[in-house]
């Protein structure tokens, strides 16, 4: 029988992990797949799934139950992102931002009041968050960011702009990183609430990738932030980069989900498409493609799993997470491209999910640290020499 679980990966999972994976898979099958091509074509996010995903406990799922979260392990978190991205990278992006880039910093660096105010509502999907690090002129190099926060009598005044921000235009709260002094050691995190005077978040349109995801600019013009909205427990680039560790880990699993979707589509197509009187699956060149695809997917899944186990044991390093993000996203893009060739002309059609996944992955390859930046993070780890600058 044609299979997607070639190495019996499921045998590594506990009954609870399998159940969580199946719940997420069913959710995607019933609520995401029927609407996603249309959303992609129209360039909108399926907002009707935001609260149902919260009800299922998908947001901030590794955070404790006392804040309304599910208190799951990192394997369960990974399996959820795998299933969401099997549907669409935009849906996984929404959950990654909400969980890893908004709930995680509030939980890790926030006050008790900030946690009580935001975490239960974000967990339920009643409130939406976004994360502003990238700027028009500073992407890979956030330490040079130009956004500034100046002290005032009652708190802080923000000036600057953030670019390419997922969920920006629909967010109730933006976790924004800004310098309070001359260098990167002065970077602080601020909770900027929707409707704050001097804050606007126009949507970025005309994207060819992640079309079923909202991407925005955040603009701050003398935007006054009360003292109680600063995240008090972190300073420096370590703050935002710690959040990225969480999100990059989820992406490593998500990429496997995307690859499973394009591989399964190509496999089924190859068995039913007849050319020269035979299914194209019977040609050696097609089999070679499928063999390469399932081998790389299986390796990537084991890498994500191992990094997840290290993370649960509190032993994972940022460079190990970089290896998983870098390898798995590049793998998923390669699998999508091969799948597209197997589908021939149908590979470019919205009747099949392949080109949508492929185009999405072009963003995933770039965000959360580009493929090149992760190469250099691994390079720095193995040589002890930083080659960024
Ligand atoms: P560097 O001098 O290496 O480090 C500065 C301070 O940060 C600490 N650090 C980390 N801490 C936690 N986790 C990590 N991964 C860390 N990496 C570094 C470091 O120890 C140091 O701490 P301290 O206390 O000594 O000051 O920093 P650098 O300026 O040389 O930069 C290093 C570099 C290039 C690796 C980093 O800037 C980087 O990762 N750049 C990529 C930027 C990026 O990934 N942006 C992502 C934006 S968010 C996004 O894309 C969301 S997509 C959302 C969606 O899913 O839709
Ligand atoms: P640049 O940094 O300008 O890089 C351009 C090229 O130069 C890349 O190939 C890069 O690898 C290469 N390069 C740069 N520096 C080096 C170097 N030292 N050595 C070798 N090569 C180098 N950001 C957020 O803060 N929040 C979000 O929610 C968010 N969501 C996003 C959603 C989408 C759809 C996209 C596309 C991006 C999003 N981003 C977000 C921004 C994303 O993190 C950045 O695009 C990414 O970090 C790269 O920055 P850049 O685009 O400015 O590219």
Short mmCIF file of C-alpha atoms and ligand atoms in Angstrom, two decimals:
data_model
loop_
_atom_site.label_atom_id
_atom_site.label_comp_id
_atom_site.label_asym_id
_atom_site.label_seq_id
_atom_site.Cartn_x
_atom_site.Cartn_y
_atom_site.Cartn_z
CA UNK A 1 0.00 0.00 0.00
CA UNK A 2 1.31 3.49 -0.76
CA UNK A 3 2.18 5.12 2.52
CA UNK A 4 3.12 8.45 4.03
CA UNK A 5 4.38 7.04 7.36
CA UNK A 6 7.23 5.04 5.84
CA UNK A 7 9.28 4.65 9.04
CA UNK A 8 6.32 3.99 11.33
CA UNK A 9 6.91 7.37 12.96
CA UNK A 10 3.59 6.97 14.76
CA UNK A 11 5.15 4.24 16.91
CA UNK A 12 7.26 6.98 18.59
CA UNK A 13 4.17 8.87 19.72
CA UNK A 14 2.21 8.37 22.95
CA UNK A 15 -1.55 7.68 22.77
CA UNK A 16 -2.18 11.27 23.94
CA UNK A 17 0.13 12.73 21.26
CA UNK A 18 -1.56 10.62 18.58
CA UNK A 19 -4.96 11.80 19.76
CA UNK A 20 -3.92 15.47 19.66
CA UNK A 21 -2.44 14.97 16.18
CA UNK A 22 -5.68 13.35 15.00
CA UNK A 23 -7.83 16.15 16.43
CA UNK A 24 -5.72 18.75 14.59
CA UNK A 25 -5.79 16.67 11.40
CA UNK A 26 -9.57 16.35 11.55
CA UNK A 27 -9.93 20.08 12.20
CA UNK A 28 -7.85 20.88 9.12
CA UNK A 29 -9.76 18.38 6.99
CA UNK A 30 -13.15 19.74 8.04
CA UNK A 31 -12.56 23.47 8.57
CA UNK A 32 -9.45 24.47 6.57
CA UNK A 33 -9.29 22.41 3.39
CA UNK A 34 -12.84 23.23 2.20
CA UNK A 35 -12.18 27.00 2.28
CA UNK A 36 -8.47 27.55 1.90
CA UNK A 37 -8.08 27.67 -1.90
CA UNK A 38 -10.80 30.29 -2.11
CA UNK A 39 -9.21 32.33 0.70
CA UNK A 40 -5.83 32.03 -1.00
CA UNK A 41 -7.24 33.24 -4.29
CA UNK A 42 -9.04 36.17 -2.63
CA UNK A 43 -6.05 37.02 -0.42
CA UNK A 44 -7.91 36.76 2.89
CA UNK A 45 -7.48 34.81 6.12
CA UNK A 46 -10.33 32.45 7.11
CA UNK A 47 -11.18 34.41 10.27
CA UNK A 48 -14.06 32.05 11.13
CA UNK A 49 -11.51 29.42 12.27
CA UNK A 50 -9.74 31.71 14.78
CA UNK A 51 -11.98 30.96 17.77
CA UNK A 52 -12.56 27.26 17.00
CA UNK A 53 -8.76 26.80 17.00
CA UNK A 54 -8.70 28.42 20.42
CA UNK A 55 -11.46 26.13 21.66
CA UNK A 56 -9.34 23.16 20.63
CA UNK A 57 -6.40 24.52 22.66
CA UNK A 58 -4.08 25.14 19.70
CA UNK A 59 -2.78 28.55 20.88
CA UNK A 60 0.03 28.69 23.42
CA UNK A 61 -0.52 24.98 23.93
CA UNK A 62 2.72 24.44 25.89
CA UNK A 63 1.88 27.16 28.43
CA UNK A 64 0.29 26.29 31.79
CA UNK A 65 -3.39 25.60 32.36
CA UNK A 66 -3.63 28.35 34.99
CA UNK A 67 -3.55 30.88 32.10
CA UNK A 68 -6.17 29.01 30.08
CA UNK A 69 -3.62 27.05 28.04
CA UNK A 70 -3.34 23.30 27.45
CA UNK A 71 0.01 22.58 29.16
CA UNK A 72 1.13 20.15 26.43
CA UNK A 73 4.66 18.96 25.67
CA UNK A 74 6.68 20.15 22.69
CA UNK A 75 6.00 17.02 20.63
CA UNK A 76 2.25 17.69 20.85
CA UNK A 77 2.90 21.34 19.94
CA UNK A 78 4.94 20.19 16.94
CA UNK A 79 2.26 17.77 15.80
CA UNK A 80 -0.36 20.53 15.92
CA UNK A 81 1.78 22.81 13.75
CA UNK A 82 2.48 19.90 11.38
CA UNK A 83 -1.23 19.36 10.87
CA UNK A 84 -2.03 23.08 10.54
CA UNK A 85 0.61 23.51 7.85
CA UNK A 86 -0.60 20.36 6.09
CA UNK A 87 -3.61 22.63 5.50
CA UNK A 88 -1.82 25.89 4.71
CA UNK A 89 1.29 27.74 5.91
CA UNK A 90 -0.91 30.79 6.56
CA UNK A 91 -2.96 28.92 9.16
CA UNK A 92 0.19 27.63 10.86
CA UNK A 93 1.63 31.18 10.69
CA UNK A 94 -1.40 32.56 12.51
CA UNK A 95 -0.96 29.98 15.28
CA UNK A 96 2.84 30.42 15.43
CA UNK A 97 2.57 34.16 15.88
CA UNK A 98 -0.21 33.95 18.44
CA UNK A 99 1.54 31.21 20.43
CA UNK A 100 5.29 31.64 20.08
CA UNK A 101 5.66 35.32 19.34
CA UNK A 102 2.90 36.85 21.45
CA UNK A 103 1.83 34.48 24.25
CA UNK A 104 5.36 33.19 24.89
CA UNK A 105 6.94 36.65 25.51
CA UNK A 106 4.00 37.78 27.65
CA UNK A 107 4.31 34.57 29.68
CA UNK A 108 8.11 34.65 29.89
CA UNK A 109 8.87 38.36 30.21
CA UNK A 110 5.55 39.88 31.36
CA UNK A 111 4.09 40.91 34.72
CA UNK A 112 1.43 38.83 36.44
CA UNK A 113 -1.15 41.50 35.45
CA UNK A 114 -0.10 41.31 31.79
CA UNK A 115 -0.36 37.51 31.86
CA UNK A 116 -3.83 37.56 33.46
CA UNK A 117 -5.03 40.26 31.09
CA UNK A 118 -3.85 38.72 27.84
CA UNK A 119 -3.07 35.00 28.01
CA UNK A 120 -6.55 33.50 28.61
CA UNK A 121 -8.11 35.71 25.90
CA UNK A 122 -5.31 34.95 23.42
CA UNK A 123 -5.59 31.23 24.21
CA UNK A 124 -9.31 31.28 23.37
CA UNK A 125 -8.75 33.25 20.17
CA UNK A 126 -10.91 36.08 21.58
CA UNK A 127 -7.91 38.38 21.17
CA UNK A 128 -5.34 38.33 18.38
CA UNK A 129 -1.67 39.25 18.65
CA UNK A 130 1.20 40.16 16.33
CA UNK A 131 4.97 40.51 16.72
CA UNK A 132 6.92 43.47 15.36
CA UNK A 133 10.65 42.97 14.97
CA UNK A 134 11.45 43.39 11.26
CA UNK A 135 11.68 46.92 9.85
CA UNK A 136 11.76 48.22 6.28
CA UNK A 137 15.55 48.65 6.50
CA UNK A 138 16.44 45.93 9.05
CA UNK A 139 15.39 42.33 8.48
CA UNK A 140 18.16 39.79 9.07
CA UNK A 141 19.93 42.33 11.23
CA UNK A 142 17.41 43.43 13.87
CA UNK A 143 20.15 44.68 16.20
CA UNK A 144 20.38 47.84 14.04
CA UNK A 145 16.62 48.55 14.30
CA UNK A 146 15.60 52.21 14.04
CA UNK A 147 12.38 52.12 16.09
CA UNK A 148 12.86 54.09 19.29
CA UNK A 149 11.07 54.29 22.62
CA UNK A 150 11.69 57.45 24.66
CA UNK A 151 10.81 57.83 28.31
CA UNK A 152 7.96 60.21 29.12
CA UNK A 153 6.30 61.29 32.35
CA UNK A 154 3.74 58.44 32.20
CA UNK A 155 5.59 55.77 30.27
CA UNK A 156 7.07 55.65 26.79
CA UNK A 157 6.74 57.29 23.36
CA UNK A 158 7.28 55.05 20.33
CA UNK A 159 8.46 56.25 16.90
CA UNK A 160 9.32 54.08 13.93
CA UNK A 161 7.91 51.39 11.67
CA UNK A 162 7.78 47.61 11.45
CA UNK A 163 7.36 45.73 8.17
CA UNK A 164 6.00 42.36 7.04
CA UNK A 165 4.08 41.75 10.23
CA UNK A 166 1.77 38.71 10.24
CA UNK A 167 -1.72 39.50 11.66
CA UNK A 168 -0.76 43.18 12.11
CA UNK A 169 -3.99 44.72 10.78
CA UNK A 170 -6.27 42.43 12.81
CA UNK A 171 -4.27 42.32 16.03
CA UNK A 172 -5.64 43.54 19.36
CA UNK A 173 -2.12 43.67 20.75
CA UNK A 174 1.28 44.04 19.10
CA UNK A 175 4.45 42.88 20.83
CA UNK A 176 6.81 45.56 19.53
CA UNK A 177 10.59 45.65 20.00
CA UNK A 178 12.27 49.07 20.15
CA UNK A 179 15.51 50.61 21.30
CA UNK A 180 15.41 52.73 24.42
CA UNK A 181 19.03 53.81 24.04
CA UNK A 182 21.93 53.79 21.62
CA UNK A 183 22.59 50.10 21.01
CA UNK A 184 20.97 46.66 20.83
CA UNK A 185 21.43 46.06 24.54
CA UNK A 186 18.71 48.69 25.09
CA UNK A 187 16.04 46.80 23.10
CA UNK A 188 12.81 46.40 25.09
CA UNK A 189 9.45 44.79 24.35
CA UNK A 190 6.21 46.83 24.46
CA UNK A 191 2.56 45.77 24.34
CA UNK A 192 0.92 48.18 21.91
CA UNK A 193 -2.85 47.94 22.04
CA UNK A 194 -5.12 48.41 19.03
CA UNK A 195 -6.54 51.92 18.90
CA UNK A 196 -3.61 53.56 20.69
CA UNK A 197 -3.29 57.09 19.21
CA UNK A 198 -0.30 57.30 16.85
CA UNK A 199 -0.45 53.58 15.98
CA UNK A 200 -1.69 52.27 12.63
CA UNK A 201 -1.34 48.92 10.86
CA UNK A 202 -2.06 49.06 7.11
CA UNK A 203 -2.23 45.73 5.29
CA UNK A 204 0.38 44.82 2.66
CA UNK A 205 -1.40 43.65 -0.50
CA UNK A 206 -0.29 42.14 -3.84
CA UNK A 207 1.53 39.14 -2.36
CA UNK A 208 2.23 36.02 -4.42
CA UNK A 209 2.91 33.95 -1.28
CA UNK A 210 1.07 33.36 2.00
CA UNK A 211 -2.02 34.86 0.42
CA UNK A 212 -4.29 33.31 3.04
CA UNK A 213 -2.51 35.29 5.75
CA UNK A 214 -2.66 38.92 6.74
CA UNK A 215 0.65 40.77 6.47
CA UNK A 216 0.98 44.37 7.58
CA UNK A 217 3.11 47.36 8.31
CA UNK A 218 3.07 48.80 11.85
CA UNK A 219 3.56 52.57 12.08
CA UNK A 220 4.27 54.47 15.30
CA UNK A 221 4.12 58.26 15.35
CA UNK A 222 4.59 59.70 18.82
CA UNK A 223 2.64 56.71 20.09
CA UNK A 224 2.27 56.92 23.89
CA UNK A 225 2.60 53.61 25.74
CA UNK A 226 1.77 53.44 29.46
CA UNK A 227 4.45 52.15 31.82
CA UNK A 228 2.40 49.03 32.59
CA UNK A 229 2.72 47.93 28.93
CA UNK A 230 6.47 47.40 28.89
CA UNK A 231 7.64 43.78 29.26
CA UNK A 232 9.76 44.23 32.37
CA UNK A 233 11.77 41.03 32.45
CA UNK A 234 14.05 41.20 29.43
CA UNK A 235 16.46 43.63 27.78
CA UNK A 236 18.50 43.28 24.60
CA UNK A 237 18.14 41.20 21.44
CA UNK A 238 17.88 38.06 23.57
CA UNK A 239 14.20 38.98 24.16
CA UNK A 240 12.92 38.74 20.58
CA UNK A 241 15.40 36.01 19.63
CA UNK A 242 14.12 33.77 22.47
CA UNK A 243 10.63 34.06 20.97
CA UNK A 244 12.02 33.13 17.58
CA UNK A 245 13.42 29.88 19.02
CA UNK A 246 9.85 28.83 19.87
CA UNK A 247 8.43 29.77 16.48
CA UNK A 248 11.30 28.32 14.45
CA UNK A 249 10.83 25.02 16.27
CA UNK A 250 7.14 24.97 15.30
CA UNK A 251 8.03 25.79 11.69
CA UNK A 252 10.37 22.78 11.54
CA UNK A 253 7.32 20.57 12.18
CA UNK A 254 4.99 22.67 10.04
CA UNK A 255 7.24 22.22 7.01
CA UNK A 256 6.87 18.45 7.41
CA UNK A 257 3.08 18.88 7.26
CA UNK A 258 3.31 20.93 4.09
CA UNK A 259 5.61 18.32 2.52
CA UNK A 260 3.27 15.49 3.52
CA UNK A 261 0.43 17.31 1.74
CA UNK A 262 2.31 17.80 -1.52
CA UNK A 263 3.85 14.31 -1.42
CA UNK A 264 0.49 12.61 -0.81
CA UNK A 265 -1.03 14.61 -3.67
CA UNK A 266 1.78 13.63 -6.04
CA UNK A 267 1.67 9.98 -5.00
CA UNK A 268 -2.10 9.70 -5.53
CA UNK A 269 -1.86 11.56 -8.83
CA UNK A 270 0.97 9.36 -10.11
CA UNK A 271 -1.09 6.24 -9.46
CA UNK A 272 -4.14 7.51 -11.33
CA UNK A 273 -2.60 9.47 -14.20
CA UNK A 274 -2.15 7.24 -17.26
CA UNK A 275 0.42 8.03 -19.96
CA UNK A 276 1.84 5.64 -22.54
CA UNK A 277 -0.84 3.19 -21.37
CA UNK A 278 0.41 2.99 -17.76
CA UNK A 279 0.16 4.96 -14.52
CA UNK A 280 3.02 7.45 -14.44
CA UNK A 281 3.88 5.90 -11.01
CA UNK A 282 5.17 2.88 -12.93
CA UNK A 283 7.98 4.87 -14.57
CA UNK A 284 11.33 4.67 -12.82
CA UNK A 285 11.89 8.43 -12.98
CA UNK A 286 8.63 9.04 -11.10
CA UNK A 287 9.49 6.39 -8.54
CA UNK A 288 12.86 7.99 -7.98
CA UNK A 289 11.17 11.31 -7.25
CA UNK A 290 8.71 9.71 -4.83
CA UNK A 291 11.47 7.72 -3.12
CA UNK A 292 13.55 10.86 -2.61
CA UNK A 293 10.54 12.77 -1.33
CA UNK A 294 9.46 10.25 1.29
CA UNK A 295 13.07 9.68 2.41
CA UNK A 296 13.63 13.40 3.00
CA UNK A 297 10.24 13.83 4.72
CA UNK A 298 10.95 10.90 7.03
CA UNK A 299 14.41 12.27 7.95
CA UNK A 300 12.96 15.73 8.57
CA UNK A 301 10.25 14.36 10.82
CA UNK A 302 12.82 12.51 12.92
CA UNK A 303 14.93 15.68 13.16
CA UNK A 304 11.92 17.69 14.38
CA UNK A 305 11.05 14.94 16.84
CA UNK A 306 14.57 14.74 18.25
CA UNK A 307 14.82 18.51 18.65
CA UNK A 308 11.42 18.39 20.37
CA UNK A 309 12.66 15.78 22.83
CA UNK A 310 15.72 17.94 23.55
CA UNK A 311 13.42 20.93 24.04
CA UNK A 312 11.20 19.04 26.47
CA UNK A 313 14.34 18.00 28.38
CA UNK A 314 15.43 21.67 28.52
CA UNK A 315 18.60 20.81 26.56
CA UNK A 316 17.97 22.26 23.10
CA UNK A 317 20.28 24.94 21.68
CA UNK A 318 19.22 27.72 19.29
CA UNK A 319 21.58 26.30 16.65
CA UNK A 320 19.87 22.90 16.82
CA UNK A 321 16.55 24.64 16.22
CA UNK A 322 18.15 26.51 13.30
CA UNK A 323 19.23 23.20 11.81
CA UNK A 324 15.69 21.84 12.01
CA UNK A 325 14.07 25.00 10.59
CA UNK A 326 16.64 25.33 7.81
CA UNK A 327 16.63 21.69 6.75
CA UNK A 328 12.92 21.08 6.96
CA UNK A 329 11.76 24.20 5.11
CA UNK A 330 14.26 23.63 2.28
CA UNK A 331 13.14 19.99 2.18
CA UNK A 332 9.46 20.95 1.97
CA UNK A 333 10.15 23.41 -0.84
CA UNK A 334 12.08 20.77 -2.78
CA UNK A 335 9.28 18.23 -2.22
CA UNK A 336 6.68 20.75 -3.41
CA UNK A 337 8.70 21.48 -6.56
CA UNK A 338 9.08 17.76 -7.35
CA UNK A 339 5.39 17.18 -6.65
CA UNK A 340 4.56 19.93 -9.09
CA UNK A 341 6.54 18.23 -11.84
CA UNK A 342 4.71 14.94 -11.19
CA UNK A 343 1.37 16.71 -11.66
CA UNK A 344 2.44 18.16 -15.01
CA UNK A 345 0.15 21.03 -16.04
CA UNK A 346 -2.21 20.18 -13.19
CA UNK A 347 0.64 21.12 -10.87
CA UNK A 348 -0.11 24.80 -11.45
CA UNK A 349 -3.86 24.44 -10.93
CA UNK A 350 -5.76 25.52 -7.82
CA UNK A 351 -7.59 22.19 -8.12
CA UNK A 352 -4.55 20.76 -6.33
CA UNK A 353 -2.80 22.24 -3.27
CA UNK A 354 0.74 21.88 -4.60
CA UNK A 355 1.48 25.31 -6.05
CA UNK A 356 -0.19 27.02 -3.08
CA UNK A 357 2.12 25.17 -0.70
CA UNK A 358 5.12 25.85 -2.92
CA UNK A 359 4.44 29.58 -3.06
CA UNK A 360 3.81 29.72 0.70
CA UNK A 361 7.10 28.02 1.41
CA UNK A 362 8.96 30.81 -0.38
CA UNK A 363 7.94 33.04 2.56
CA UNK A 364 8.67 30.37 5.14
CA UNK A 365 12.17 30.03 3.68
CA UNK A 366 12.70 33.75 4.36
CA UNK A 367 10.86 34.52 7.58
CA UNK A 368 11.94 33.58 11.09
CA UNK A 369 15.53 33.88 9.85
CA UNK A 370 16.38 33.26 6.21
CA UNK A 371 17.86 29.96 5.04
CA UNK A 372 21.21 31.78 4.74
CA UNK A 373 21.06 33.19 8.27
CA UNK A 374 20.39 29.71 9.68
CA UNK A 375 23.34 28.41 7.66
CA UNK A 376 25.52 31.02 9.37
CA UNK A 377 24.08 30.23 12.83
CA UNK A 378 25.05 26.57 12.32
CA UNK A 379 28.40 27.69 10.87
CA UNK A 380 29.08 29.83 13.93
CA UNK A 381 28.23 26.91 16.22
CA UNK A 382 30.58 24.47 14.52
CA UNK A 383 33.49 26.88 13.94
CA UNK A 384 33.14 29.27 16.85
CA UNK A 385 33.40 32.13 14.33
CA UNK A 386 30.44 34.44 13.56
CA UNK A 387 30.26 35.21 9.83
CA UNK A 388 27.26 37.59 9.94
CA UNK A 389 29.29 40.77 9.84
P1 LIG B 1 24.18 38.24 18.74
O1 LIG B 1 25.27 39.19 19.12
O2 LIG B 1 24.53 36.91 18.22
O3 LIG B 1 23.20 38.04 19.99
C1 LIG B 1 22.65 39.13 20.71
C2 LIG B 1 22.09 38.61 22.02
O4 LIG B 1 21.04 37.67 21.74
C3 LIG B 1 21.37 36.35 22.24
N1 LIG B 1 20.91 35.38 21.26
C4 LIG B 1 19.86 34.57 21.48
N2 LIG B 1 19.07 34.43 22.56
C5 LIG B 1 18.07 33.53 22.47
N3 LIG B 1 17.86 32.81 21.36
C6 LIG B 1 18.61 32.92 20.26
N4 LIG B 1 18.36 32.20 19.17
C7 LIG B 1 19.68 33.84 20.28
N5 LIG B 1 20.63 34.23 19.39
C8 LIG B 1 21.37 35.16 20.01
C9 LIG B 1 22.87 36.37 22.39
O5 LIG B 1 23.29 35.42 23.35
C10 LIG B 1 23.11 37.80 22.84
O6 LIG B 1 22.69 37.90 24.19
P2 LIG B 1 23.44 38.87 25.23
O7 LIG B 1 22.69 38.67 26.50
O8 LIG B 1 24.87 38.37 25.24
O9 LIG B 1 23.33 40.25 24.65
O10 LIG B 1 23.23 39.01 17.73
P3 LIG B 1 23.50 39.53 16.26
O11 LIG B 1 23.06 40.95 16.20
O12 LIG B 1 24.91 39.19 15.83
O13 LIG B 1 22.44 38.69 15.40
C11 LIG B 1 22.51 37.34 15.27
C12 LIG B 1 21.50 36.85 14.21
C13 LIG B 1 21.86 37.33 12.82
C14 LIG B 1 21.59 35.33 14.25
C15 LIG B 1 20.08 37.30 14.60
O14 LIG B 1 19.95 38.67 14.49
C16 LIG B 1 19.00 36.66 13.76
O15 LIG B 1 18.54 35.57 14.10
N6 LIG B 1 18.52 37.32 12.67
C17 LIG B 1 17.35 36.84 11.93
C18 LIG B 1 16.18 37.73 12.25
C19 LIG B 1 14.88 36.97 12.26
O16 LIG B 1 14.82 35.75 12.37
N7 LIG B 1 13.78 37.70 12.20
C20 LIG B 1 12.49 37.08 12.31
C21 LIG B 1 11.42 38.13 12.53
S1 LIG B 1 9.90 37.46 13.13
C22 LIG B 1 9.26 36.62 11.86
O17 LIG B 1 9.81 36.42 10.84
C23 LIG B 1 7.91 36.07 12.11
S2 LIG B 1 7.23 35.20 10.81
C24 LIG B 1 5.77 34.89 11.55
C25 LIG B 1 4.96 33.85 10.89
O18 LIG B 1 5.11 32.63 11.22
O19 LIG B 1 4.05 34.26 10.14
P1 LIG B 2 17.27 40.85 4.23
O1 LIG B 2 17.73 40.77 5.63
O2 LIG B 2 17.40 42.14 3.52
O3 LIG B 2 18.00 39.71 3.40
C1 LIG B 2 18.02 39.70 1.97
C2 LIG B 2 18.96 38.58 1.52
O4 LIG B 2 20.29 38.84 2.04
C3 LIG B 2 18.56 37.22 2.08
O5 LIG B 2 18.84 36.23 1.10
C4 LIG B 2 19.47 37.03 3.27
O6 LIG B 2 19.71 35.65 3.57
C5 LIG B 2 20.75 37.70 2.77
N1 LIG B 2 21.58 38.15 3.89
C6 LIG B 2 21.31 39.12 4.81
N2 LIG B 2 22.32 39.22 5.69
C7 LIG B 2 23.24 38.29 5.34
C8 LIG B 2 24.48 37.88 5.86
N3 LIG B 2 25.01 38.43 6.97
N4 LIG B 2 25.18 36.90 5.23
C9 LIG B 2 24.65 36.29 4.13
N5 LIG B 2 23.47 36.62 3.58
C10 LIG B 2 22.77 37.60 4.19
N6 LIG B 2 8.84 39.82 10.70
C11 LIG B 2 8.36 40.13 11.95
O7 LIG B 2 9.04 40.77 12.73
N7 LIG B 2 7.12 39.70 12.32
C12 LIG B 2 6.31 38.98 11.51
O8 LIG B 2 5.20 38.60 11.89
C13 LIG B 2 6.78 38.67 10.19
N8 LIG B 2 5.98 38.01 9.32
C14 LIG B 2 6.38 37.84 8.02
C15 LIG B 2 5.48 37.35 7.09
C16 LIG B 2 5.87 37.21 5.75
C17 LIG B 2 4.89 36.72 4.75
C18 LIG B 2 7.18 37.55 5.36
C19 LIG B 2 7.63 37.38 3.93
C20 LIG B 2 8.07 38.07 6.28
C21 LIG B 2 7.68 38.24 7.62
N9 LIG B 2 8.53 38.84 8.56
C22 LIG B 2 8.08 39.12 9.83
C23 LIG B 2 9.83 39.37 8.13
C24 LIG B 2 10.92 38.33 8.02
O9 LIG B 2 11.35 37.89 9.27
C25 LIG B 2 12.09 38.95 7.23
O10 LIG B 2 11.65 39.06 5.90
C26 LIG B 2 13.36 38.14 7.32
O11 LIG B 2 13.91 38.17 8.61
C27 LIG B 2 14.42 38.61 6.32
O12 LIG B 2 14.56 40.00 6.33
P2 LIG B 2 14.51 40.85 4.96
O13 LIG B 2 13.29 40.42 4.22
O14 LIG B 2 14.67 42.27 5.31
O15 LIG B 2 15.75 40.33 4.12
#
